[in-house]
Amino acid sequence: MGQVHVTSFGYGHGPAPEADLTVDARRHLRNPHADPAMRELTGLDEAVRQHVLTTPGAARLIHNTAVLAADLHAQTRAPVTVAVGCVGGRHRSVAISEEIAATLRSDGVKATVTHRDVHRPVIQK
């Protein structure tokens, strides 16, 4: 595990994993699930990634979460876990988790990412 570990998950597949910081991405970010062309894709696909990351407020959420995680690690010298959840754990949480980790890495912080539920079937609404 890196200094900061970021994990995506879906609330629809179980409770949030244990984490120092948890971000709930269900309400304020565009949901690719609403677009049939993106429904079966994941946040690792560029179309989904762009759809999520261009949501107003997404860049600030990513930046602030990365700053908070890096600062917590710097102050405690302990590993920090960030969990990012959406409904199914395939779209928003994946894109946001990847971008938080990329932001941390660009700031010189060792960051790792896992995606708990990205392989699970799409939750039908």
Coordinates of N, CA and C in Angstrom, one line a residue:
M1 N 0.8 -1.2 0.0 CA 0.0 0.0 0.0 C 0.9 1.2 0.0
G2 N 0.4 2.3 -0.7 CA 1.2 3.5 -0.7 C 0.9 4.3 0.5
Q3 N 1.4 5.5 0.5 CA 1.2 6.5 1.6 C -0.3 6.8 1.7
V4 N -0.9 6.9 0.5 CA -2.4 7.1 0.4 C -2.9 6.0 -0.5
H5 N -3.9 5.3 0.0 CA -4.6 4.3 -0.8 C -6.0 4.8 -1.1
V6 N -6.4 4.8 -2.4 CA -7.7 5.2 -2.8 C -8.5 4.0 -3.3
T7 N -9.7 3.8 -2.8 CA -10.5 2.7 -3.3 C -11.9 3.1 -3.7
S8 N -12.4 2.6 -4.8 CA -13.7 2.9 -5.2 C -14.6 1.8 -4.8
F9 N -15.9 2.1 -4.7 CA -16.8 1.0 -4.3 C -18.2 1.5 -4.6
G10 N -19.2 0.5 -4.6 CA -20.6 0.8 -4.8 C -21.4 0.5 -3.6
Y11 N -22.1 1.5 -3.2 CA -23.0 1.3 -2.0 C -24.0 0.2 -2.3
G12 N -24.4 0.0 -3.5 CA -25.4 -1.0 -3.9 C -24.8 -2.4 -3.7
H13 N -23.5 -2.6 -3.5 CA -22.9 -3.9 -3.4 C -22.4 -4.1 -1.9
G14 N -22.7 -3.3 -1.0 CA -22.3 -3.5 0.4 C -21.9 -2.2 1.0
P15 N -21.6 -2.2 2.3 CA -21.3 -1.0 3.0 C -19.9 -0.5 2.5
A16 N -19.7 0.8 2.8 CA -18.5 1.4 2.5 C -17.3 0.7 3.2
P17 N -16.2 0.6 2.6 CA -15.0 0.0 3.2 C -14.5 0.9 4.3
E18 N -13.8 0.3 5.3 CA -13.2 1.2 6.3 C -12.2 2.1 5.7
A19 N -12.3 3.4 6.1 CA -11.4 4.4 5.5 C -11.3 5.6 6.4
D20 N -10.2 6.3 6.2 CA -10.0 7.6 6.9 C -10.9 8.7 6.4
L21 N -11.1 8.7 5.1 CA -11.9 9.7 4.4 C -12.8 9.0 3.5
T22 N -14.1 9.3 3.5 CA -15.1 8.7 2.6 C -15.8 9.8 1.8
V23 N -15.8 9.6 0.5 CA -16.5 10.6 -0.4 C -17.7 9.9 -1.0
D24 N -18.8 10.5 -0.8 CA -20.1 9.9 -1.4 C -20.3 10.7 -2.7
A25 N -20.2 10.0 -3.8 CA -20.3 10.6 -5.2 C -21.7 10.4 -5.8
R26 N -22.6 10.0 -5.0 CA -23.9 9.6 -5.6 C -24.8 10.8 -6.0
R27 N -24.7 11.9 -5.3 CA -25.7 13.0 -5.5 C -25.3 14.1 -6.4
H28 N -24.0 14.5 -6.4 CA -23.6 15.8 -7.0 C -22.8 15.6 -8.3
L29 N -22.6 14.4 -8.8 CA -21.8 14.2 -10.0 C -22.7 13.6 -11.0
R30 N -22.5 14.0 -12.3 CA -23.3 13.4 -13.4 C -23.1 11.9 -13.4
N31 N -24.2 11.2 -13.6 CA -24.2 9.7 -13.6 C -24.3 9.1 -15.0
P32 N -23.2 8.5 -15.4 CA -23.1 7.9 -16.7 C -24.1 6.8 -16.9
H33 N -24.6 6.2 -15.8 CA -25.6 5.2 -15.9 C -26.9 5.7 -16.7
A34 N -27.2 6.9 -16.6 CA -28.3 7.5 -17.2 C -28.2 7.5 -18.8
D35 N -27.0 7.3 -19.3 CA -26.8 7.3 -20.7 C -26.6 5.9 -21.2
P36 N -27.5 5.3 -21.9 CA -27.4 3.9 -22.3 C -26.1 3.6 -23.0
A37 N -25.5 4.6 -23.7 CA -24.2 4.4 -24.4 C -23.0 4.2 -23.5
M38 N -23.2 4.7 -22.2 CA -22.1 4.5 -21.3 C -22.4 3.5 -20.1
R39 N -23.6 3.1 -20.1 CA -24.0 2.2 -18.9 C -23.1 1.0 -18.7
E40 N -22.7 0.3 -19.7 CA -21.9 -0.9 -19.6 C -20.4 -0.6 -19.5
L41 N -20.0 0.7 -19.7 CA -18.6 1.1 -19.6 C -18.3 1.3 -18.1
T42 N -17.1 1.7 -17.8 CA -16.6 2.0 -16.5 C -15.9 3.3 -16.4
G43 N -15.6 3.8 -15.2 CA -14.8 5.0 -15.1 C -13.4 4.9 -15.6
L44 N -13.0 3.7 -16.1 CA -11.7 3.6 -16.7 C -11.7 3.9 -18.2
D45 N -13.0 4.0 -18.7 CA -13.2 4.3 -20.1 C -13.2 5.9 -20.3
E46 N -12.6 6.4 -21.3 CA -12.4 7.8 -21.5 C -13.8 8.6 -21.5
A47 N -14.7 8.0 -22.2 CA -16.0 8.7 -22.3 C -16.7 8.9 -21.0
V48 N -16.7 7.9 -20.1 CA -17.2 7.9 -18.8 C -16.4 8.9 -17.9
R49 N -15.1 8.7 -18.0 CA -14.2 9.6 -17.3 C -14.5 11.1 -17.5
Q50 N -14.5 11.4 -18.8 CA -14.8 12.8 -19.2 C -16.2 13.3 -18.7
H51 N -17.2 12.4 -18.8 CA -18.5 12.7 -18.4 C -18.6 13.1 -16.9
V52 N -17.9 12.3 -16.1 CA -17.8 12.6 -14.7 C -17.0 13.8 -14.3
L53 N -15.8 13.8 -14.9 CA -14.8 14.8 -14.5 C -15.2 16.2 -14.9
T54 N -16.0 16.3 -15.9 CA -16.5 17.7 -16.4 C -17.7 18.2 -15.6
T55 N -18.2 17.4 -14.7 CA -19.3 17.8 -13.8 C -18.9 19.0 -13.1
P56 N -19.7 20.1 -13.0 CA -19.3 21.2 -12.2 C -19.0 20.8 -10.7
G57 N -17.9 21.2 -10.2 CA -17.5 20.9 -8.8 C -16.6 19.6 -8.7
A58 N -16.6 18.8 -9.8 CA -15.8 17.6 -9.7 C -14.3 17.9 -9.5
A59 N -13.7 18.8 -10.2 CA -12.3 19.1 -10.1 C -12.0 19.6 -8.7
R60 N -12.8 20.4 -8.1 CA -12.6 20.9 -6.8 C -12.7 19.8 -5.7
L61 N -13.6 18.9 -5.9 CA -13.8 17.8 -5.0 C -12.5 16.9 -5.1
I62 N -12.0 16.7 -6.2 CA -10.8 15.9 -6.4 C -9.6 16.6 -5.7
H63 N -9.4 17.8 -6.1 CA -8.3 18.6 -5.5 C -8.4 18.6 -4.0
N64 N -9.5 19.0 -3.4 CA -9.6 19.1 -2.0 C -9.4 17.8 -1.3
T65 N -10.0 16.7 -1.8 CA -9.8 15.4 -1.2 C -8.3 15.0 -1.3
A66 N -7.6 15.2 -2.4 CA -6.2 14.9 -2.5 C -5.4 15.7 -1.4
V67 N -5.7 17.0 -1.3 CA -5.0 17.9 -0.4 C -5.2 17.4 1.1
L68 N -6.5 17.0 1.4 CA -6.8 16.6 2.7 C -6.1 15.2 3.0
A69 N -6.1 14.3 2.1 CA -5.4 13.0 2.3 C -3.9 13.2 2.5
A70 N -3.3 14.0 1.6 CA -1.9 14.3 1.7 C -1.5 14.9 3.0
D71 N -2.3 15.9 3.4 CA -2.0 16.6 4.7 C -2.2 15.6 5.9
L72 N -3.2 14.8 5.9 CA -3.4 13.9 7.0 C -2.2 12.9 7.1
H73 N -1.7 12.4 5.9 CA -0.5 11.6 5.9 C 0.7 12.3 6.4
A74 N 0.9 13.6 6.0 CA 2.0 14.3 6.4 C 2.0 14.6 7.9
Q75 N 0.8 14.8 8.4 CA 0.7 15.2 9.9 C 0.9 13.9 10.7
T76 N 0.4 12.8 10.3 CA 0.4 11.6 11.1 C 1.5 10.6 10.8
R77 N 2.0 10.7 9.6 CA 3.1 9.8 9.1 C 2.5 8.4 9.0
A78 N 1.2 8.2 9.0 CA 0.6 6.9 8.9 C -0.1 6.8 7.5
P79 N -0.3 5.6 7.0 CA -1.0 5.5 5.7 C -2.4 6.0 5.9
V80 N -2.9 6.5 4.8 CA -4.3 7.1 4.8 C -5.1 6.4 3.7
T81 N -6.3 6.0 4.0 CA -7.2 5.4 3.1 C -8.3 6.3 2.7
V82 N -8.6 6.5 1.4 CA -9.7 7.3 0.9 C -10.6 6.3 0.2
A83 N -11.9 6.3 0.6 CA -12.9 5.5 -0.1 C -13.9 6.4 -0.9
V84 N -14.1 6.1 -2.1 CA -15.0 6.9 -2.9 C -16.2 6.0 -3.4
G85 N -17.4 6.3 -3.1 CA -18.5 5.5 -3.4 C -19.5 6.1 -4.3
C86 N -20.1 5.3 -5.2 CA -21.3 5.7 -5.9 C -22.3 4.6 -5.8
V87 N -23.3 4.5 -6.6 CA -24.3 3.5 -6.5 C -23.8 2.1 -6.8
G88 N -23.2 2.0 -8.0 CA -22.7 0.6 -8.4 C -21.2 0.4 -8.3
G89 N -20.5 1.5 -8.1 CA -19.0 1.3 -8.0 C -18.3 1.1 -9.4
R90 N -19.0 1.5 -10.5 CA -18.4 1.3 -11.8 C -18.1 2.5 -12.5
H91 N -18.7 3.6 -12.2 CA -18.6 4.8 -13.0 C -18.0 6.0 -12.3
R92 N -18.8 6.7 -11.5 CA -18.3 7.9 -10.8 C -17.2 7.7 -9.8
S93 N -17.4 6.6 -9.0 CA -16.4 6.4 -8.0 C -15.0 6.0 -8.6
V94 N -15.1 5.2 -9.7 CA -13.9 4.8 -10.3 C -13.1 6.0 -10.9
A95 N -13.8 6.8 -11.7 CA -13.2 8.0 -12.3 C -12.6 8.9 -11.3
I96 N -13.4 9.2 -10.2 CA -12.9 10.1 -9.2 C -11.7 9.5 -8.4
S97 N -11.8 8.2 -8.1 CA -10.6 7.6 -7.4 C -9.4 7.7 -8.2
E98 N -9.5 7.4 -9.5 CA -8.3 7.4 -10.4 C -7.7 8.8 -10.4
E99 N -8.6 9.8 -10.5 CA -8.1 11.2 -10.6 C -7.5 11.7 -9.2
I100 N -8.1 11.3 -8.1 CA -7.5 11.6 -6.8 C -6.1 11.1 -6.7
A101 N -5.9 9.8 -7.1 CA -4.6 9.2 -7.0 C -3.6 9.8 -8.0
A102 N -4.1 10.2 -9.2 CA -3.2 10.9 -10.1 C -2.8 12.2 -9.6
T103 N -3.7 12.9 -9.0 CA -3.4 14.2 -8.4 C -2.3 14.1 -7.3
L104 N -2.5 13.1 -6.4 CA -1.5 12.9 -5.3 C -0.2 12.5 -5.9
R105 N -0.1 11.7 -6.9 CA 1.2 11.3 -7.5 C 1.8 12.5 -8.2
S106 N 1.1 13.4 -8.8 CA 1.7 14.6 -9.4 C 2.2 15.5 -8.4
D107 N 1.7 15.4 -7.1 CA 2.2 16.2 -6.0 C 3.3 15.5 -5.2
G108 N 3.8 14.3 -5.8 CA 4.9 13.6 -5.1 C 4.5 12.6 -4.0
V109 N 3.2 12.4 -3.9 CA 2.7 11.5 -2.8 C 2.5 10.1 -3.5
K110 N 3.0 9.1 -2.8 CA 2.9 7.7 -3.3 C 1.4 7.3 -3.1
A111 N 0.7 7.0 -4.2 CA -0.7 6.6 -4.1 C -1.0 5.4 -4.9
T112 N -1.9 4.6 -4.3 CA -2.3 3.3 -5.0 C -3.8 3.4 -5.1
V113 N -4.4 2.6 -6.0 CA -5.8 2.6 -6.3 C -6.3 1.2 -6.4
T114 N -7.4 0.9 -5.9 CA -8.2 -0.4 -6.2 C -9.6 0.0 -6.4
H115 N -10.3 -0.9 -7.1 CA -11.7 -0.7 -7.4 C -12.5 -2.0 -7.0
R116 N -13.1 -1.9 -5.9 CA -13.8 -3.0 -5.2 C -14.9 -3.6 -6.1
D117 N -15.7 -2.8 -6.8 CA -16.9 -3.3 -7.4 C -16.9 -3.1 -8.9
V118 N -15.9 -2.6 -9.5 CA -15.9 -2.3 -11.0 C -16.2 -3.5 -11.8
H119 N -15.9 -4.6 -11.4 CA -16.1 -5.9 -12.2 C -17.5 -6.4 -12.0
R120 N -18.3 -5.9 -11.1 CA -19.7 -6.4 -10.8 C -20.6 -5.9 -11.9
P121 N -21.8 -6.6 -12.0 CA -22.8 -6.2 -13.1 C -23.3 -4.9 -12.7
V122 N -23.8 -4.2 -13.8 CA -24.4 -2.9 -13.6 C -25.7 -3.1 -12.8
I123 N -25.9 -2.2 -11.8 CA -27.2 -2.3 -11.0 C -28.3 -1.6 -11.9
Q124 N -29.3 -2.4 -12.1 CA -30.5 -1.9 -12.9 C -31.4 -1.1 -12.0
K125 N -31.7 0.1 -12.5 CA -32.6 1.0 -11.7 C -34.0 0.9 -12.2

